[in-house]
Amino acid sequence: MRFLITLIASSLLVGGLFLFGTKLLNNTSSSETDVLFVYNWGEYIDPELIKQFTEETGIRVVYETFDSNEAMLVKIKQKQRYDVVFPSEYTVEKMKKDNLLLPIDPDKIPNIKNIDERFLGLSFDPGNEYSLPYFWGTVGILYNPETTTGMDFSTWDSVWDESLLNDVLLLDGARETIGFVLNSEGHSLNSTNKEELDQAKQKLEKLSPNVRGIVGDEIASMMKENEAKVAVVWSGMAMDIMYENEDLIYTIPQEGTNLWFDTMAIPSSAKNIDGAHQFINFLLDKNVALQNTDWVGYATPNQAAFKELDEEVKNAKEFYPDKETMEKLEVYRDLGPEWTEYYNELLLEFKMSLD
Amino acid sequence: MKRVLALPYLLWMVVFVILPVFLMIYYSFNDMSGNLTLQNYAEFLSSNYIKMTLNSFWYAFLITVITLIVSYPLALVISRLKHKTFWLLIIIIPTWINILLKTYAFIGILGINGILNSVLEKFGLMKIQLLFSDFAFITVAVYIFIPFMVLPIFNSINGINKNLIWASYDLGASKWEALTKVIIPLSLEGVKSGIQITFIPALSLFMLSRLVAGNKVVTLGTAIEQQFLTNENWGMGSTVGVFLILFMVFVMLVTRTKKESI
Amino acid sequence: MTEIRLQNINQYFGETHILKNIDFTFLEGKFYTILGPSGCGKTTLLKIIGGFVNQTSGDLYFGDKKMNEIPANKRQVNTVFQDYALFPHLNVYENVAFGLKIKKVSKVEREARIKEALRFTNLTDFKYRDIEQLSGGQKQRVAIARAIVNEPDILLLDESLSALDHNLRVDMQYELKELQQKLGITFIFVTHDQEEALALSDEILVMDKGHIVQAGSPKDIYDEPLNKYVADFIGESNIVEGEMLEDGKVSIYGRAYECVDGGVKSGTPVEIMVRPEDIVLKPLEEGHLNVTVDSILFRGVHYEICVLDEDGYEWVIHTTQKTEEGKKVSIYFDKEDMHIMVPGEKEDEFNERLELYEGIL
């Protein structure tokens, strides 16, 4: 009995010490103005540009990466200090609601003028008060024409084709996967209509035999090796894959698809707000954006940089779609916790039903 | 003095085992907004999660059985060889290599352009899609668990008094009868140990199910990862975690050996 | 029917020559003991008979049947191992039943035979005990019961009593002897304890470095050992060197003594053995040799007195006579108590010679 009490008491003591300690550590993190803490996706910036920024401004950059919005949010919510962060569009909405972002002062960002107007004032941040676009893209179908002879994948339904038995890779993301199913039925991929979602669920289940796997980065290595014939991927990942495997084609089905944005934002835990603005402005510079686009390989919202791109790249309709196609593209809205959970559970159930 | 020596260990247990478990149990009663609720448990007991649990058990069971079938004869053979330590080392060395690295290596072996398929091609046979399949998942899992099963079984078999085997021959037993009536019964403790070490981790494999099974196999581990990282539903994730711990305790009780007392 | 014949058996383990040209026939129904120090090959010999070791060369016959190729599990032999080798996961009953189950004996017959075997070994009350709960002596009996329930023609025992304490050991010796007489089958018992060998056997095989040095009844071996090795190994002995003068006369330290051995060429150097219990202390000058008492040890049943003769040789005497250290006395022994051994004499020559001259002198 004595021992038990000692155990519990020491547990509480130690637990308390740890909590207190980490709080302390957090607060004593440097608030110097010549350091900038940047939190970005992996492989999402040309490292040379970071060096260049430090040379030009004298600000030292502490660079950290994450691999999912959710993982990033966990850190942000813990008030870990970051000065610049790169959330996706629907996450921006969420962060706004939770007061996790600081407003951007447009006066400090003269290079805003370089951004293509089409990509400003979007639904998730109408006045660009909290975010500015960084890279954008779509979700589409990546396929090997040689092994899928005769198919053109101009419609989402082609993914359900019987000939693709165990040959289709899907993204491990509820929005992406359920989204395209909704699109295939002509519904919005932001649907919160139970009927539409049920219909999508059933249609998704019919896809089971074709599903080779539901994964993330693994899609890249598999498609590079032609391990599967078809994959539903982000345009950015498609670009990366096609660079190594020139046989593949990326296309956007006619029903429309998701238009995604990764943005630059300033989290509320930022300490070097001036430096943050400088960094964002730096990235929007024409030449910097051009070099970055070359390195990262995704589609840039920077009009000034776009003009300087190679003709080949500029004209790639699958990566820079024409106006008509653009109109059919939808941006993800934050669905709120209940519907987000609903989507996620749906995907989990779908995974469980596969064998 | 003895009490003081045990202090670091106790501290460690408290901070890294006991506290987290309590924390997890606490969270399991929270919903997404932080209110206390039994909703998570209700949901776990719904058909989907039950199905997944049974699925998890089934895969873990398959993996354990196949590992046992491979490991027992292996342990038996090694116990009769001259340079036992050498052969054991060969079995154990793969465990020194990071599990993720081994998994990636298997992707290289099982891939459509990998070694296995290249061999098939050479013989004029058709290539098989091995990656992202049940077969791949179970094969890689078995490969990873073999050393953990072989060791305790080997120790058990090796510890059997050689005279017992002679005695069984003396009493008329054939080699096979000696195996089934003497060696196997006396090595059951080792087998039980091996089953524990295999079955319990197999319930929570999630990296493997993603990298090798393409997430087509959903284990309890996968569900936990999903809930914590994607859904941000720590409550549900913790609930699954609680059940996982319960299952682990259950398995340990069922396979406990005479020398232990849980 | 089942005499065991070993013909020219040789055993090598790697380079080591363990058994050298063993020739012997075990007759049916007798209690044999193979006696010798560690490493003499006695256990190997037993294992060859049991089928646990395949002899490197030579033949083994059970009756007329050549057993060389026949594995242990097919021989009508059962073994009682040194550490009993009882199956820990089975209780007493199941241990004893093991062999019968393998032979697929019917349940009814099985139960009857087990009951009998347990009765024979006084284990009826222990039928369902766990092995761990048994004492050394009880385990010993279970091992025996497990062996005899199979009604073997031959029972092999490998130093089975070594693990028991002295009193229990002596008790078990009685039991074993009685058992063998009741069952009437051949017992081959291996031990390094010569007292045990003397007590149990109908015949003893004394082994040394892979050879059978001498084989004979306990009394013969004790009274008439072939050579110094056997004499030293069995019982205690005093051995002096001397010279054979003629049949019935031997010279020790230059003095002639009457003895009862013969058949040795005059002038041959011999060894004379006298057992300590055959020596008597007499006042100075009255015995054969004058000696000084060196040490006295009280052994309970007798005194063990060491004396030194005038040539410096030490004699060991077992007697109930009292004396004192340092006293000068003399020792005496009858002529029948002197046993002549010719170094290098072979066993058959030895036996022949003894036969000829027994009772004559």
GROMACS .gro file of N, CA and C in nm, chain B residues 108-182:
model
  225
  463GLY      N    1   1.234  -0.372  -5.297
  463GLY     CA    2   1.324  -0.397  -5.409
  463GLY      C    3   1.315  -0.542  -5.457
  464ILE      N    4   1.295  -0.634  -5.363
  464ILE     CA    5   1.291  -0.774  -5.403
  464ILE      C    6   1.159  -0.810  -5.469
  465LEU      N    7   1.050  -0.758  -5.412
  465LEU     CA    8   0.918  -0.800  -5.457
  465LEU      C    9   0.863  -0.715  -5.572
  466GLY      N   10   0.926  -0.602  -5.600
  466GLY     CA   11   0.874  -0.512  -5.702
  466GLY      C   12   0.862  -0.578  -5.838
  467ILE      N   13   0.786  -0.512  -5.926
  467ILE     CA   14   0.761  -0.572  -6.058
  467ILE      C   15   0.890  -0.586  -6.137
  468ASN      N   16   0.987  -0.500  -6.107
  468ASN     CA   17   1.117  -0.512  -6.173
  468ASN      C   18   1.223  -0.563  -6.077
  469GLY      N   19   1.173  -0.618  -5.966
  469GLY     CA   20   1.266  -0.661  -5.863
  469GLY      C   21   1.329  -0.796  -5.894
  470ILE      N   22   1.406  -0.843  -5.796
  470ILE     CA   23   1.484  -0.965  -5.814
  470ILE      C   24   1.397  -1.085  -5.845
  471LEU      N   25   1.293  -1.104  -5.763
  471LEU     CA   26   1.208  -1.222  -5.780
  471LEU      C   27   1.150  -1.228  -5.920
  472ASN      N   28   1.095  -1.115  -5.964
  472ASN     CA   29   1.033  -1.113  -6.095
  472ASN      C   30   1.135  -1.127  -6.206
  473SER      N   31   1.255  -1.075  -6.183
  473SER     CA   32   1.360  -1.090  -6.285
  473SER      C   33   1.393  -1.237  -6.305
  474VAL      N   34   1.397  -1.309  -6.194
  474VAL     CA   35   1.424  -1.452  -6.202
  474VAL      C   36   1.313  -1.522  -6.280
  475LEU      N   37   1.189  -1.485  -6.247
  475LEU     CA   38   1.076  -1.546  -6.317
  475LEU      C   39   1.085  -1.520  -6.466
  476GLU      N   40   1.120  -1.394  -6.499
  476GLU     CA   41   1.132  -1.355  -6.639
  476GLU      C   42   1.235  -1.440  -6.709
  477LYS      N   43   1.351  -1.458  -6.641
  477LYS     CA   44   1.461  -1.537  -6.699
  477LYS      C   45   1.413  -1.675  -6.737
  478PHE      N   46   1.324  -1.731  -6.652
  478PHE     CA   47   1.273  -1.865  -6.681
  478PHE      C   48   1.152  -1.863  -6.774
  479GLY      N   49   1.128  -1.747  -6.832
  479GLY     CA   50   1.019  -1.738  -6.928
  479GLY      C   51   0.880  -1.739  -6.866
  480LEU      N   52   0.877  -1.722  -6.733
  480LEU     CA   53   0.746  -1.721  -6.668
  480LEU      C   54   0.692  -1.580  -6.660
  481MET      N   55   0.561  -1.572  -6.631
  481MET     CA   56   0.499  -1.440  -6.623
  481MET      C   57   0.536  -1.371  -6.494
  482LYS      N   58   0.547  -1.241  -6.503
  482LYS     CA   59   0.579  -1.166  -6.381
  482LYS      C   60   0.456  -1.159  -6.292
  483ILE      N   61   0.480  -1.156  -6.162
  483ILE     CA   62   0.366  -1.148  -6.070
  483ILE      C   63   0.372  -1.015  -5.996
  484GLN      N   64   0.253  -0.958  -5.974
  484GLN     CA   65   0.245  -0.836  -5.894
  484GLN      C   66   0.250  -0.876  -5.747
  485LEU      N   67   0.371  -0.870  -5.691
  485LEU     CA   68   0.382  -0.916  -5.552
  485LEU      C   69   0.363  -0.805  -5.451
  486LEU      N   70   0.403  -0.685  -5.491
  486LEU     CA   71   0.399  -0.573  -5.398
  486LEU      C   72   0.255  -0.529  -5.374
  487PHE      N   73   0.230  -0.481  -5.256
  487PHE     CA   74   0.096  -0.435  -5.218
  487PHE      C   75  -0.003  -0.549  -5.225
  488SER      N   76   0.032  -0.658  -5.163
  488SER     CA   77  -0.062  -0.769  -5.160
  488SER      C   78  -0.057  -0.833  -5.022
  489ASP      N   79  -0.155  -0.916  -4.995
  489ASP     CA   80  -0.157  -0.992  -4.870
  489ASP      C   81  -0.030  -1.075  -4.856
  490PHE      N   82   0.004  -1.139  -4.968
  490PHE     CA   83   0.121  -1.226  -4.969
  490PHE      C   84   0.244  -1.149  -4.925
  491ALA      N   85   0.264  -1.030  -4.983
  491ALA     CA   86   0.381  -0.949  -4.949
  491ALA      C   87   0.379  -0.913  -4.802
  492PHE      N   88   0.264  -0.871  -4.755
  492PHE     CA   89   0.253  -0.830  -4.615
  492PHE      C   90   0.291  -0.943  -4.521
  493ILE      N   91   0.233  -1.059  -4.544
  493ILE     CA   92   0.260  -1.172  -4.454
  493ILE      C   93   0.405  -1.218  -4.467
  494THR      N   94   0.454  -1.223  -4.590
  494THR     CA   95   0.592  -1.267  -4.609
  494THR      C   96   0.690  -1.178  -4.536
  495VAL      N   97   0.677  -1.046  -4.555
  495VAL     CA   98   0.772  -0.956  -4.491
  495VAL      C   99   0.757  -0.963  -4.338
  496ALA      N  100   0.634  -0.971  -4.291
  496ALA     CA  101   0.613  -0.979  -4.146
  496ALA      C  102   0.677  -1.106  -4.091
  497VAL      N  103   0.655  -1.219  -4.158
  497VAL     CA  104   0.713  -1.345  -4.112
  497VAL      C  105   0.865  -1.333  -4.108
  498TYR      N  106   0.920  -1.276  -4.216
  498TYR     CA  107   1.066  -1.261  -4.221
  498TYR      C  108   1.117  -1.182  -4.102
  499ILE      N  109   1.045  -1.076  -4.068
  499ILE     CA  110   1.088  -0.992  -3.958
  499ILE      C  111   1.078  -1.063  -3.825
  500PHE      N  112   0.976  -1.149  -3.811
  500PHE     CA  113   0.954  -1.213  -3.680
  500PHE      C  114   1.031  -1.343  -3.659
  501ILE      N  115   1.081  -1.401  -3.767
  501ILE     CA  116   1.147  -1.531  -3.751
  501ILE      C  117   1.253  -1.533  -3.641
  502PRO      N  118   1.345  -1.437  -3.639
  502PRO     CA  119   1.448  -1.445  -3.533
  502PRO      C  120   1.388  -1.446  -3.393
  503PHE      N  121   1.278  -1.371  -3.375
  503PHE     CA  122   1.220  -1.362  -3.242
  503PHE      C  123   1.152  -1.490  -3.200
  504MET      N  124   1.112  -1.568  -3.296
  504MET     CA  125   1.048  -1.695  -3.266
  504MET      C  126   1.153  -1.804  -3.251
  505VAL      N  127   1.256  -1.797  -3.336
  505VAL     CA  128   1.357  -1.903  -3.334
  505VAL      C  129   1.432  -1.906  -3.202
  506LEU      N  130   1.472  -1.791  -3.152
  506LEU     CA  131   1.554  -1.788  -3.031
  506LEU      C  132   1.492  -1.857  -2.910
  507PRO      N  133   1.372  -1.820  -2.867
  507PRO     CA  134   1.318  -1.889  -2.749
  507PRO      C  135   1.295  -2.037  -2.772
  508ILE      N  136   1.255  -2.072  -2.894
  508ILE     CA  137   1.232  -2.214  -2.921
  508ILE      C  138   1.365  -2.288  -2.915
  509PHE      N  139   1.468  -2.229  -2.974
  509PHE     CA  140   1.599  -2.291  -2.972
  509PHE      C  141   1.644  -2.312  -2.828
  510ASN      N  142   1.632  -2.207  -2.747
  510ASN     CA  143   1.674  -2.219  -2.607
  510ASN      C  144   1.602  -2.331  -2.536
  511SER      N  145   1.472  -2.341  -2.563
  511SER     CA  146   1.393  -2.447  -2.502
  511SER      C  147   1.443  -2.583  -2.544
  512ILE      N  148   1.459  -2.600  -2.675
  512ILE     CA  149   1.501  -2.731  -2.726
  512ILE      C  150   1.641  -2.765  -2.677
  513ASN      N  151   1.728  -2.665  -2.680
  513ASN     CA  152   1.866  -2.688  -2.640
  513ASN      C  153   1.876  -2.727  -2.494
  514GLY      N  154   1.780  -2.679  -2.414
  514GLY     CA  155   1.784  -2.706  -2.271
  514GLY      C  156   1.732  -2.843  -2.234
  515ILE      N  157   1.681  -2.916  -2.332
  515ILE     CA  158   1.629  -3.049  -2.301
  515ILE      C  159   1.746  -3.144  -2.279
  516ASN      N  160   1.740  -3.215  -2.168
  516ASN     CA  161   1.843  -3.313  -2.134
  516ASN      C  162   1.853  -3.417  -2.246
  517LYS      N  163   1.974  -3.429  -2.304
  517LYS     CA  164   1.990  -3.521  -2.417
  517LYS      C  165   1.953  -3.664  -2.380
  518ASN      N  166   1.975  -3.697  -2.254
  518ASN     CA  167   1.943  -3.834  -2.212
  518ASN      C  168   1.796  -3.868  -2.228
  519LEU      N  169   1.710  -3.763  -2.222
  519LEU     CA  170   1.567  -3.790  -2.237
  519LEU      C  171   1.538  -3.845  -2.376
  520ILE      N  172   1.610  -3.791  -2.474
  520ILE     CA  173   1.589  -3.840  -2.610
  520ILE      C  174   1.639  -3.984  -2.621
  521TRP      N  175   1.758  -4.010  -2.562
  521TRP     CA  176   1.808  -4.147  -2.564
  521TRP      C  177   1.711  -4.240  -2.494
  522ALA      N  178   1.657  -4.190  -2.382
  522ALA     CA  179   1.562  -4.274  -2.307
  522ALA      C  180   1.443  -4.308  -2.395
  523SER      N  181   1.396  -4.212  -2.471
  523SER     CA  182   1.279  -4.241  -2.554
  523SER      C  183   1.313  -4.344  -2.661
  524TYR      N  184   1.433  -4.334  -2.720
  524TYR     CA  185   1.474  -4.437  -2.817
  524TYR      C  186   1.482  -4.571  -2.748
  525ASP      N  187   1.542  -4.568  -2.627
  525ASP     CA  188   1.559  -4.690  -2.550
  525ASP      C  189   1.424  -4.759  -2.528
  526LEU      N  190   1.320  -4.677  -2.511
  526LEU     CA  191   1.188  -4.734  -2.485
  526LEU      C  192   1.113  -4.767  -2.613
  527GLY      N  193   1.181  -4.754  -2.725
  527GLY     CA  194   1.120  -4.799  -2.850
  527GLY      C  195   1.067  -4.690  -2.940
  528ALA      N  196   1.089  -4.563  -2.902
  528ALA     CA  197   1.033  -4.456  -2.986
  528ALA      C  198   1.116  -4.435  -3.112
  529SER      N  199   1.049  -4.409  -3.223
  529SER     CA  200   1.119  -4.374  -3.346
  529SER      C  201   1.159  -4.228  -3.336
  530LYS      N  202   1.238  -4.181  -3.434
  530LYS     CA  203   1.281  -4.042  -3.430
  530LYS      C  204   1.160  -3.948  -3.428
  531TRP      N  205   1.059  -3.983  -3.506
  531TRP     CA  206   0.941  -3.898  -3.513
  531TRP      C  207   0.867  -3.898  -3.378
  532GLU      N  208   0.855  -4.019  -3.319
  532GLU     CA  209   0.786  -4.026  -3.190
  532GLU      C  210   0.863  -3.951  -3.082
  533ALA      N  211   0.995  -3.959  -3.090
  533ALA     CA  212   1.076  -3.885  -2.992
  533ALA      C  213   1.047  -3.737  -3.006
  534LEU      N  214   1.030  -3.691  -3.131
  534LEU     CA  215   1.001  -3.550  -3.154
  534LEU      C  216   0.866  -3.513  -3.097
  535THR      N  217   0.764  -3.591  -3.131
  535THR     CA  218   0.630  -3.550  -3.091
  535THR      C  219   0.601  -3.577  -2.944
  536LYS      N  220   0.663  -3.683  -2.887
  536LYS     CA  221   0.626  -3.715  -2.749
  536LYS      C  222   0.719  -3.657  -2.645
  537VAL      N  223   0.840  -3.622  -2.688
  537VAL     CA  224   0.933  -3.570  -2.588
  537VAL      C  225   0.976  -3.428  -2.618
   0.00000   0.00000   0.00000
